[in-house]
């Protein structure tokens, strides 16, 4: 789930970079902060500092790939810094003076903080890194019966609580840090319980959700759906997503005769919008949950009428005019990308720095897939999968397109680092425009185009078991 959470937050960050904002000093908490550091193997010469709903500034690296920045009027809390398609969080409080050093090759693993305010951030960073190991354990535990599962995850929660108490006894910590650190323990635990039925029952048997022990979800009575402090925090935000999915599933089965759960059901997605609207009042949280839920459905659906109905429901409850505008643009774009329409004119650059129109390589059925440095697991797995498909389906071309911004040769360097060929690999010339034209909001989106530049499949997934059936269907049509 760690990789998934970062992917999800990268989408949020992409949206944030569209709008910078300035805080009114009269509403600031006061105090100042210095933040600086060094980036090894930078993908470009800047990083972006943000809080949840606005970009604070774009900070330029010097000739030694270092920077130092002063925030004059700080709103204390979690902030994000992003570089080269990767990002991480940092807790900033008045009078902190934090330096960090990281290597983009191992972005999270190499990140170390020093200076005033470093101890709390190194603690939170270590907790973040430990979640990957924890998640593998929880996945295994989720095969157990509910009572045994609870015993197993209770032991994880107890160990994390002891670790936090030890830190608090050794270091002077703020109330804000204590709240965030405790929230990590609580909402990671709650998230495990929300994910449990998906693994234990599977999507096909989610009707059995109500067969869980009566007290399994007792913690739901204490959930704060509107935490301003935690709205940026991975465990909290990810918990809310899975939680609302489960609430909507239960509500859906109350009035549905479906025997199997279908997350692409219009009825279920309408129920999810209703649940989010009824329980959240913090507009930042509500609007982002609403937008991300509807955007996933619209991106995956080929039914224009159903999309229009869900968008209508979204528009009736969202208060974010920018998200409404983005969604309108997206739905219009998706209508131009229907099967049978021409693939848009998009320029790319190859490993020789030659610019060309991507359609010039469509001399037979061509599978187009996308990748980013920000999702190391995805680009390794996708390239390995494509290697298999190339052998099995010589009737197709397979073209990879990198969607990162920054240093032009960095994408080529990344491929060579893992011994992937740079043949049939490209990068968008104008990445922002290309992503808009292709409605590219999920990196796992795949498109198939025929030799006449006609879209044969507008939205697929190479890891879906039905993908090869789709390819065979094109060969035999």
Short mmCIF file of C-alpha atoms in Angstrom, two decimals:
data_model
loop_
_atom_site.label_atom_id
_atom_site.label_comp_id
_atom_site.label_asym_id
_atom_site.label_seq_id
_atom_site.Cartn_x
_atom_site.Cartn_y
_atom_site.Cartn_z
CA UNK A 1 0.00 0.00 0.00
CA UNK A 2 2.93 2.38 0.53
CA UNK A 3 3.62 2.57 -3.20
CA UNK A 4 -0.07 3.00 -3.90
CA UNK A 5 -0.38 5.78 -1.35
CA UNK A 6 2.52 7.65 -2.88
CA UNK A 7 1.03 7.24 -6.33
CA UNK A 8 -2.25 8.61 -5.05
CA UNK A 9 -0.59 11.58 -3.38
CA UNK A 10 1.42 12.26 -6.51
CA UNK A 11 -1.88 12.81 -8.29
CA UNK A 12 -2.86 15.30 -5.60
CA UNK A 13 0.49 17.04 -5.90
CA UNK A 14 0.10 17.30 -9.67
CA UNK A 15 -3.19 19.10 -9.12
CA UNK A 16 -1.63 21.40 -6.56
CA UNK A 17 1.10 22.58 -8.89
CA UNK A 18 -1.56 24.11 -11.10
CA UNK A 19 -2.37 26.72 -8.50
CA UNK A 20 0.03 28.67 -6.31
CA UNK A 21 -1.33 30.72 -3.42
CA UNK A 22 -0.18 33.31 -0.98
CA UNK A 23 -1.13 33.24 2.67
CA UNK A 24 -2.51 36.30 4.36
CA UNK A 25 -0.05 37.06 7.13
CA UNK A 26 -2.90 38.16 9.37
CA UNK A 27 -4.14 34.57 9.39
CA UNK A 28 -0.76 32.90 9.88
CA UNK A 29 0.18 31.20 13.12
CA UNK A 30 3.38 33.26 13.23
CA UNK A 31 7.04 32.31 13.49
CA UNK A 32 9.43 31.37 10.73
CA UNK A 33 11.27 28.32 9.50
CA UNK A 34 14.48 27.65 7.60
CA UNK A 35 14.52 24.61 5.35
CA UNK A 36 17.47 23.64 3.19
CA UNK A 37 19.50 20.75 1.93
CA UNK A 38 21.25 18.93 -0.87
CA UNK A 39 19.86 16.72 -3.63
CA UNK A 40 22.21 14.12 -5.12
CA UNK A 41 21.56 13.03 -8.72
CA UNK A 42 18.88 15.70 -9.22
CA UNK A 43 16.34 15.23 -12.00
CA UNK A 44 16.05 19.00 -12.46
CA UNK A 45 17.26 22.20 -10.79
CA UNK A 46 14.34 22.92 -8.46
CA UNK A 47 11.95 21.52 -5.88
CA UNK A 48 8.40 22.48 -5.03
CA UNK A 49 7.30 23.22 -1.46
CA UNK A 50 3.59 22.88 -0.75
CA UNK A 51 1.01 22.47 1.93
CA UNK A 52 -2.25 20.64 1.25
CA UNK A 53 -4.12 23.20 -0.78
CA UNK A 54 -1.45 25.40 -2.30
CA UNK A 55 2.08 25.59 -3.63
CA UNK A 56 4.13 27.80 -1.33
CA UNK A 57 7.08 28.25 -3.66
CA UNK A 58 9.34 26.73 -6.29
CA UNK A 59 12.89 26.70 -4.89
CA UNK A 60 15.90 26.72 -7.25
CA UNK A 61 18.96 24.58 -6.54
CA UNK A 62 22.37 26.25 -6.75
CA UNK A 63 25.36 24.99 -8.77
CA UNK A 64 26.11 22.45 -6.00
CA UNK A 65 22.50 21.16 -6.01
CA UNK A 66 21.84 22.80 -2.65
CA UNK A 67 19.23 25.26 -1.42
CA UNK A 68 18.24 27.29 1.63
CA UNK A 69 14.78 28.78 2.03
CA UNK A 70 13.07 30.82 4.74
CA UNK A 71 9.32 30.65 5.33
CA UNK A 72 8.47 34.00 6.86
CA UNK A 73 4.93 33.31 8.03
CA UNK A 74 4.48 29.64 8.78
CA UNK A 75 1.26 27.72 9.11
CA UNK A 76 2.54 24.88 11.35
CA UNK A 77 1.88 21.35 10.16
CA UNK A 78 2.78 18.83 7.50
CA UNK A 79 4.23 20.18 4.26
CA UNK A 80 5.40 18.38 1.14
CA UNK A 81 8.51 18.90 -0.95
CA UNK A 82 8.67 17.42 -4.44
CA UNK A 83 11.50 16.88 -6.89
CA UNK A 84 11.70 14.98 -10.15
CA UNK A 85 8.38 13.20 -9.76
CA UNK A 86 9.05 12.09 -6.17
CA UNK A 87 7.90 13.73 -2.97
CA UNK A 88 7.87 13.38 0.80
CA UNK A 89 6.38 15.09 3.84
CA UNK A 90 8.07 17.20 6.50
CA UNK A 91 6.58 18.49 9.77
CA UNK A 92 7.34 22.20 10.16
CA UNK A 93 6.76 24.20 13.35
CA UNK A 94 7.81 27.74 14.30
CA UNK A 95 11.57 28.32 14.64
CA UNK A 96 12.54 24.98 13.11
CA UNK A 97 15.74 25.00 11.08
CA UNK A 98 15.74 21.76 9.11
CA UNK A 99 18.26 20.51 6.60
CA UNK A 100 17.96 17.32 4.61
CA UNK A 101 20.06 15.29 2.21
CA UNK A 102 18.69 12.80 -0.29
CA UNK A 103 19.70 10.80 -3.32
CA UNK A 104 17.04 10.60 -6.03
CA UNK A 105 18.08 7.03 -6.87
CA UNK A 106 16.73 5.92 -3.45
CA UNK A 107 14.57 8.91 -2.65
CA UNK A 108 12.81 7.78 0.55
CA UNK A 109 15.49 5.43 1.83
CA UNK A 110 18.29 8.01 1.53
CA UNK A 111 16.40 10.90 3.11
CA UNK A 112 17.95 12.09 6.40
CA UNK A 113 17.10 15.27 8.34
CA UNK A 114 19.48 17.32 10.50
CA UNK A 115 19.12 20.53 12.50
CA UNK A 116 16.45 21.83 14.83
CA UNK A 117 13.29 19.83 14.20
CA UNK A 118 15.17 16.90 12.67
CA UNK A 119 14.49 14.28 15.35
CA UNK A 120 10.72 14.37 14.94
CA UNK A 121 11.01 14.20 11.16
CA UNK A 122 13.50 11.33 11.20
CA UNK A 123 11.12 9.49 13.52
CA UNK A 124 8.19 10.03 11.14
CA UNK A 125 10.35 9.09 8.15
CA UNK A 126 11.45 5.85 9.79
CA UNK A 127 7.85 5.02 10.58
CA UNK A 128 6.96 5.62 6.94
CA UNK A 129 9.71 3.27 5.73
CA UNK A 130 8.72 0.60 8.23
CA UNK A 131 5.18 0.53 6.86
CA UNK A 132 6.33 -1.44 3.81
CA UNK A 133 7.43 -4.33 6.03
CA UNK A 134 4.34 -3.93 8.17
CA UNK A 135 2.02 -4.02 5.15
CA UNK A 136 3.46 -7.34 4.00
CA UNK A 137 2.76 -8.77 7.44
CA UNK A 138 -0.78 -7.38 7.47
CA UNK A 139 -1.41 -8.87 4.04
CA UNK A 140 -0.42 -12.31 5.35
CA UNK A 141 -2.47 -11.82 8.51
CA UNK A 142 -5.50 -10.91 6.38
CA UNK A 143 -5.78 -14.56 5.35
CA UNK A 144 -6.62 -15.41 8.97
CA UNK A 145 -10.08 -15.55 10.51
CA UNK A 146 -11.22 -12.18 11.96
CA UNK A 147 -10.43 -13.00 15.61
CA UNK A 148 -6.89 -14.21 14.84
CA UNK A 149 -6.34 -11.25 12.49
CA UNK A 150 -7.21 -8.82 15.28
CA UNK A 151 -4.75 -10.46 17.69
CA UNK A 152 -2.00 -10.17 15.06
CA UNK A 153 -2.52 -6.50 14.22
CA UNK A 154 -3.06 -5.62 17.88
CA UNK A 155 0.51 -6.82 18.50
CA UNK A 156 1.80 -4.47 15.78
CA UNK A 157 -0.10 -1.57 17.31
CA UNK A 158 1.27 -2.34 20.78
CA UNK A 159 4.86 -2.43 19.51
CA UNK A 160 4.45 0.90 17.72
CA UNK A 161 2.90 2.48 20.82
CA UNK A 162 5.87 1.37 22.97
CA UNK A 163 8.27 2.83 20.42
CA UNK A 164 6.46 6.19 20.45
CA UNK A 165 6.42 6.34 24.25
CA UNK A 166 10.16 5.63 24.30
CA UNK A 167 10.78 8.49 21.85
CA UNK A 168 8.62 10.88 23.87
CA UNK A 169 10.49 9.96 27.08
CA UNK A 170 13.89 10.64 25.48
CA UNK A 171 13.06 13.81 23.54
CA UNK A 172 11.04 16.94 24.15
CA UNK A 173 8.23 16.79 21.61
CA UNK A 174 5.42 19.16 20.70
CA UNK A 175 1.71 18.51 21.03
CA UNK A 176 1.43 18.65 17.23
CA UNK A 177 4.08 15.95 16.74
CA UNK A 178 2.48 13.77 19.42
CA UNK A 179 -0.89 14.02 17.70
CA UNK A 180 0.53 13.15 14.28
CA UNK A 181 2.63 10.27 15.60
CA UNK A 182 -0.34 8.83 17.49
CA UNK A 183 -2.53 9.27 14.42
CA UNK A 184 -0.01 7.21 12.45
CA UNK A 185 -0.49 4.33 14.88
CA UNK A 186 -4.27 4.64 15.04
CA UNK A 187 -5.09 5.20 11.39
CA UNK A 188 -2.61 2.59 10.17
CA UNK A 189 -4.39 0.14 12.47
CA UNK A 190 -7.81 1.29 11.23
CA UNK A 191 -6.63 1.06 7.62
CA UNK A 192 -5.59 -2.56 8.15
CA UNK A 193 -9.13 -3.33 9.29
CA UNK A 194 -10.70 -1.52 6.35
CA UNK A 195 -8.50 -3.39 3.87
CA UNK A 196 -9.03 -6.76 5.61
CA UNK A 197 -12.35 -7.76 3.96
CA UNK A 198 -10.97 -7.08 0.47
CA UNK A 199 -8.30 -9.72 1.06
CA UNK A 200 -10.21 -12.13 3.30
CA UNK A 201 -13.45 -12.23 1.30
CA UNK A 202 -12.21 -10.93 -2.05
CA UNK A 203 -14.20 -8.58 -4.25
CA UNK A 204 -16.51 -11.38 -5.35
CA UNK A 205 -17.75 -12.03 -1.78
CA UNK A 206 -17.93 -8.57 -0.27
CA UNK A 207 -21.57 -9.21 0.48
CA UNK A 208 -20.17 -11.00 3.54
CA UNK A 209 -18.96 -7.72 5.05
CA UNK A 210 -21.82 -7.78 7.56
CA UNK A 211 -20.70 -11.21 8.80
CA UNK A 212 -17.66 -9.73 10.57
CA UNK A 213 -17.77 -9.67 14.40
CA UNK A 214 -20.12 -7.02 15.79
CA UNK A 215 -17.26 -5.11 17.45
CA UNK A 216 -14.82 -5.37 14.50
CA UNK A 217 -15.37 -1.76 13.48
CA UNK A 218 -16.06 -0.22 16.90
CA UNK A 219 -13.33 2.37 16.30
CA UNK A 220 -15.51 3.99 13.64
CA UNK A 221 -17.38 5.76 16.43
CA UNK A 222 -14.23 7.80 17.20
CA UNK A 223 -13.20 8.76 13.66
CA UNK A 224 -12.52 12.42 12.99
CA UNK A 225 -13.57 12.87 9.36
CA UNK A 226 -12.45 16.49 9.26
CA UNK A 227 -8.97 16.76 10.77
CA UNK A 228 -7.25 19.87 9.45
CA UNK A 229 -3.91 18.74 10.89
CA UNK A 230 -4.05 15.24 9.36
CA UNK A 231 -5.51 16.05 5.98
CA UNK A 232 -2.05 15.75 4.35
CA UNK A 233 -1.06 12.55 6.15
CA UNK A 234 -0.80 9.23 4.25
CA UNK A 235 -2.34 6.88 6.86
CA UNK A 236 -5.27 9.21 7.57
CA UNK A 237 -6.14 10.08 3.98
CA UNK A 238 -5.70 6.52 2.71
CA UNK A 239 -7.80 5.21 5.59
CA UNK A 240 -10.61 7.57 4.63
CA UNK A 241 -10.57 6.30 1.04
CA UNK A 242 -10.89 2.63 2.01
CA UNK A 243 -13.33 3.45 4.78
CA UNK A 244 -15.72 5.26 2.47
CA UNK A 245 -15.39 2.43 -0.05
CA UNK A 246 -16.58 -0.02 2.61
CA UNK A 247 -19.37 2.23 3.85
CA UNK A 248 -20.61 2.66 0.28
CA UNK A 249 -20.39 -1.10 -0.31
CA UNK A 250 -22.63 -1.81 2.67
CA UNK A 251 -25.07 0.88 1.59
CA UNK A 252 -25.04 -0.42 -1.98
CA UNK A 253 -25.95 -3.96 -0.94
CA UNK A 254 -28.87 -2.64 1.12
CA UNK A 255 -30.73 -1.72 -2.07
CA UNK A 256 -28.99 -3.87 -4.68
CA UNK A 257 -29.63 -7.43 -5.78
CA UNK A 258 -26.05 -7.80 -7.05
CA UNK A 259 -24.48 -11.07 -5.94
CA UNK A 260 -20.94 -9.82 -6.64
CA UNK A 261 -19.38 -6.48 -5.87
CA UNK A 262 -18.55 -4.32 -8.89
CA UNK A 263 -16.57 -1.21 -8.03
CA UNK A 264 -17.41 0.22 -11.46
CA UNK A 265 -21.12 0.03 -10.73
CA UNK A 266 -22.76 3.44 -11.15
CA UNK A 267 -25.03 2.77 -8.18
CA UNK A 268 -22.09 2.00 -5.88
CA UNK A 269 -20.19 5.11 -6.99
CA UNK A 270 -23.25 7.28 -6.40
CA UNK A 271 -23.52 5.77 -2.92
CA UNK A 272 -19.87 6.62 -2.28
CA UNK A 273 -20.41 10.27 -3.21
CA UNK A 274 -23.40 10.35 -0.89
CA UNK A 275 -21.42 8.91 2.04
CA UNK A 276 -18.53 11.34 1.58
CA UNK A 277 -20.90 14.28 1.40
CA UNK A 278 -22.82 13.22 4.51
CA UNK A 279 -19.81 12.66 6.81
CA UNK A 280 -17.19 15.25 5.81
CA UNK A 281 -17.47 18.98 6.41
CA UNK A 282 -13.85 20.03 5.90
CA UNK A 283 -13.96 21.26 2.31
CA UNK A 284 -10.32 20.38 1.58
CA UNK A 285 -10.91 16.76 2.56
CA UNK A 286 -14.40 16.47 1.09
CA UNK A 287 -13.54 18.01 -2.27
CA UNK A 288 -10.41 15.93 -2.80
CA UNK A 289 -12.15 12.66 -1.82
CA UNK A 290 -15.05 13.48 -4.12
CA UNK A 291 -12.80 14.45 -7.00
CA UNK A 292 -10.49 11.45 -6.78
CA UNK A 293 -13.43 9.06 -6.59
CA UNK A 294 -15.24 10.49 -9.58
CA UNK A 295 -12.04 10.85 -11.62
CA UNK A 296 -11.24 7.16 -11.15
CA UNK A 297 -14.70 6.17 -12.37
CA UNK A 298 -14.68 8.50 -15.36
CA UNK A 299 -11.20 7.36 -16.39
CA UNK A 300 -12.20 3.69 -16.25
CA UNK A 301 -15.69 3.90 -17.76
CA UNK A 302 -16.63 3.82 -21.44
CA UNK A 303 -20.31 4.52 -20.74
CA UNK A 304 -20.90 8.20 -21.49
CA UNK A 305 -24.39 8.26 -19.97
CA UNK A 306 -23.20 6.76 -16.65
CA UNK A 307 -20.29 9.20 -16.51
CA UNK A 308 -22.63 12.12 -17.05
CA UNK A 309 -24.87 10.92 -14.18
CA UNK A 310 -21.96 10.55 -11.77
CA UNK A 311 -20.51 13.93 -12.77
CA UNK A 312 -23.92 15.53 -12.18
CA UNK A 313 -23.95 14.06 -8.65
CA UNK A 314 -20.41 15.30 -8.04
CA UNK A 315 -21.23 18.81 -9.21
CA UNK A 316 -24.17 18.97 -6.82
CA UNK A 317 -22.00 18.48 -3.71
CA UNK A 318 -18.47 19.68 -4.56
CA UNK A 319 -17.58 23.25 -3.62
CA UNK A 320 -14.31 23.36 -5.56
CA UNK A 321 -14.78 25.32 -8.78
CA UNK A 322 -11.32 24.36 -10.06
CA UNK A 323 -12.06 20.66 -9.69
CA UNK A 324 -15.39 21.15 -11.43
CA UNK A 325 -13.64 22.82 -14.35
CA UNK A 326 -10.97 20.08 -14.52
CA UNK A 327 -13.63 17.38 -14.51
CA UNK A 328 -15.57 19.08 -17.30
CA UNK A 329 -12.37 19.27 -19.36
CA UNK A 330 -11.60 15.63 -18.65
CA UNK A 331 -15.01 14.33 -19.68
CA UNK A 332 -14.83 16.33 -22.91
CA UNK A 333 -11.34 14.98 -23.59
CA UNK A 334 -12.38 11.36 -22.96
CA UNK A 335 -15.15 11.71 -25.52
CA UNK A 336 -12.50 12.57 -28.14
CA UNK A 337 -10.51 9.45 -27.20
CA UNK A 338 -13.24 6.93 -27.94
CA UNK A 339 -12.50 3.81 -29.96
CA UNK A 340 -12.39 4.63 -33.67
CA UNK A 341 -11.25 8.23 -33.23
CA UNK A 342 -7.81 9.43 -34.33
CA UNK A 343 -5.00 9.33 -31.81
CA UNK A 344 -4.07 12.97 -31.02
CA UNK A 345 -1.06 14.64 -32.66
CA UNK A 346 1.60 14.49 -29.95
CA UNK A 347 5.32 15.12 -30.28
CA UNK A 348 7.88 12.98 -28.45
CA UNK A 349 11.65 12.80 -28.25
CA UNK A 350 13.67 9.58 -28.54
CA UNK A 351 16.97 8.57 -26.93
CA UNK A 352 18.86 10.30 -29.75
CA UNK A 353 17.15 13.60 -28.88
CA UNK A 354 15.25 13.45 -32.17
CA UNK A 355 11.76 14.94 -32.09
CA UNK A 356 8.95 13.17 -33.94
CA UNK A 357 5.20 12.73 -33.97
CA UNK A 358 4.33 9.57 -32.09
CA UNK A 359 1.91 8.48 -34.79
CA UNK A 360 4.88 8.06 -37.15
CA UNK A 361 5.74 4.78 -35.37
CA UNK A 362 2.24 3.30 -35.78
CA UNK A 363 3.04 0.94 -38.65
CA UNK A 364 0.94 -1.84 -37.10
CA UNK A 365 -1.12 -2.30 -33.94
CA UNK A 366 0.81 -0.43 -31.25
CA UNK A 367 0.45 -0.73 -27.48
CA UNK A 368 1.31 2.57 -25.77
CA UNK A 369 2.17 2.42 -22.08
CA UNK A 370 3.39 5.14 -19.71
CA UNK A 371 5.82 5.27 -16.79
CA UNK A 372 7.36 7.63 -14.25
CA UNK A 373 10.38 7.58 -11.92
CA UNK A 374 7.97 8.23 -9.05
CA UNK A 375 6.71 4.65 -9.21
CA UNK A 376 9.82 2.50 -9.34
CA UNK A 377 7.90 -0.72 -8.78
CA UNK A 378 5.48 0.07 -11.58
CA UNK A 379 8.05 0.96 -14.23
CA UNK A 380 10.13 -2.14 -13.44
CA UNK A 381 7.11 -4.45 -13.46
CA UNK A 382 5.58 -2.84 -16.55
CA UNK A 383 8.78 -3.10 -18.56
CA UNK A 384 9.21 -6.73 -17.53
CA UNK A 385 5.60 -7.41 -18.52
CA UNK A 386 6.06 -5.69 -21.87
CA UNK A 387 9.13 -7.85 -22.53
CA UNK A 388 6.92 -10.93 -22.12
CA UNK A 389 4.19 -9.51 -24.33
CA UNK A 390 6.66 -8.64 -27.10
CA UNK A 391 7.59 -12.32 -27.36
CA UNK A 392 4.00 -13.57 -27.24
CA UNK A 393 2.51 -10.98 -29.60
CA UNK A 394 4.92 -10.06 -32.44
CA UNK A 395 1.92 -8.65 -34.33
CA UNK A 396 2.13 -5.59 -32.05
CA UNK A 397 4.57 -2.77 -31.46
CA UNK A 398 5.07 -1.81 -27.81
CA UNK A 399 5.96 1.83 -27.13
CA UNK A 400 6.85 3.26 -23.73
CA UNK A 401 6.50 6.96 -22.94
CA UNK A 402 8.04 8.61 -19.88
CA UNK A 403 5.81 11.27 -18.32
CA UNK A 404 8.33 13.06 -16.08
CA UNK A 405 9.51 16.62 -16.41
CA UNK A 406 13.06 17.75 -15.81
CA UNK A 407 16.42 16.77 -17.20
CA UNK A 408 15.84 15.30 -20.71
CA UNK A 409 18.30 12.41 -20.35
CA UNK A 410 17.21 11.32 -16.88
CA UNK A 411 14.53 8.96 -18.26
CA UNK A 412 17.11 7.25 -20.48
CA UNK A 413 19.52 6.93 -17.55
CA UNK A 414 16.77 5.34 -15.46
CA UNK A 415 16.05 2.70 -18.10
CA UNK A 416 19.71 1.81 -18.53
CA UNK A 417 20.13 1.57 -14.77
CA UNK A 418 17.81 -1.45 -14.82
CA UNK A 419 19.14 -2.82 -18.14
CA UNK A 420 16.01 -1.95 -20.09
CA UNK A 421 16.38 -1.15 -23.78
CA UNK A 422 15.89 2.46 -24.87
CA UNK A 423 14.53 1.30 -28.25
CA UNK A 424 10.83 2.15 -28.65
CA UNK A 425 11.09 4.45 -25.63
CA UNK A 426 10.19 8.14 -25.73
CA UNK A 427 9.43 11.18 -23.60
CA UNK A 428 6.75 13.78 -24.25
CA UNK A 429 8.09 17.07 -25.62
CA UNK A 430 5.36 19.01 -23.83
CA UNK A 431 4.38 16.77 -20.94
CA UNK A 432 1.71 19.02 -19.43
CA UNK A 433 -0.18 19.39 -22.73
CA UNK A 434 0.21 15.70 -23.62
CA UNK A 435 -1.19 14.54 -20.29
CA UNK A 436 -4.20 16.82 -20.75
CA UNK A 437 -4.82 15.72 -24.35
CA UNK A 438 -4.63 12.03 -23.37
CA UNK A 439 -6.52 12.43 -20.07
CA UNK A 440 -3.53 10.77 -18.47
CA UNK A 441 -4.35 10.78 -14.76
CA UNK A 442 -3.27 7.20 -14.01
CA UNK A 443 0.16 5.95 -15.06
CA UNK A 444 -1.12 2.39 -15.52
CA UNK A 445 -3.36 3.53 -18.38
CA UNK A 446 -2.59 1.76 -21.67
CA UNK A 447 -3.86 2.60 -25.16
CA UNK A 448 -3.78 0.59 -28.39
CA UNK A 449 -3.67 2.27 -31.81
CA UNK A 450 -3.86 0.68 -35.27
CA UNK A 451 -1.61 1.43 -38.26
CA UNK A 452 -4.08 4.04 -39.51
CA UNK A 453 -3.75 6.09 -36.29
CA UNK A 454 -7.20 4.98 -35.09
CA UNK A 455 -7.71 4.23 -31.42
CA UNK A 456 -8.44 0.51 -31.07
CA UNK A 457 -8.52 0.41 -27.24
CA UNK A 458 -8.82 3.68 -25.35
CA UNK A 459 -8.10 2.51 -21.83
CA UNK A 460 -6.59 -0.81 -20.76
CA UNK A 461 -4.27 -2.29 -18.14
CA UNK A 462 -1.45 -4.66 -19.09
CA UNK A 463 -1.74 -6.36 -15.68
CA UNK A 464 -5.43 -7.14 -16.11
CA UNK A 465 -6.06 -10.77 -16.99
CA UNK A 466 -8.39 -9.64 -19.79
CA UNK A 467 -5.72 -7.56 -21.55
CA UNK A 468 -4.35 -10.45 -23.61
CA UNK A 469 -7.90 -11.36 -24.59
CA UNK A 470 -8.25 -7.82 -25.92
CA UNK A 471 -5.05 -8.19 -27.96
CA UNK A 472 -6.21 -11.51 -29.40
CA UNK A 473 -9.51 -9.90 -30.29
CA UNK A 474 -7.71 -7.25 -32.33
CA UNK A 475 -5.61 -9.86 -34.12
CA UNK A 476 -8.67 -11.91 -35.07
CA UNK A 477 -11.06 -9.13 -35.99
#
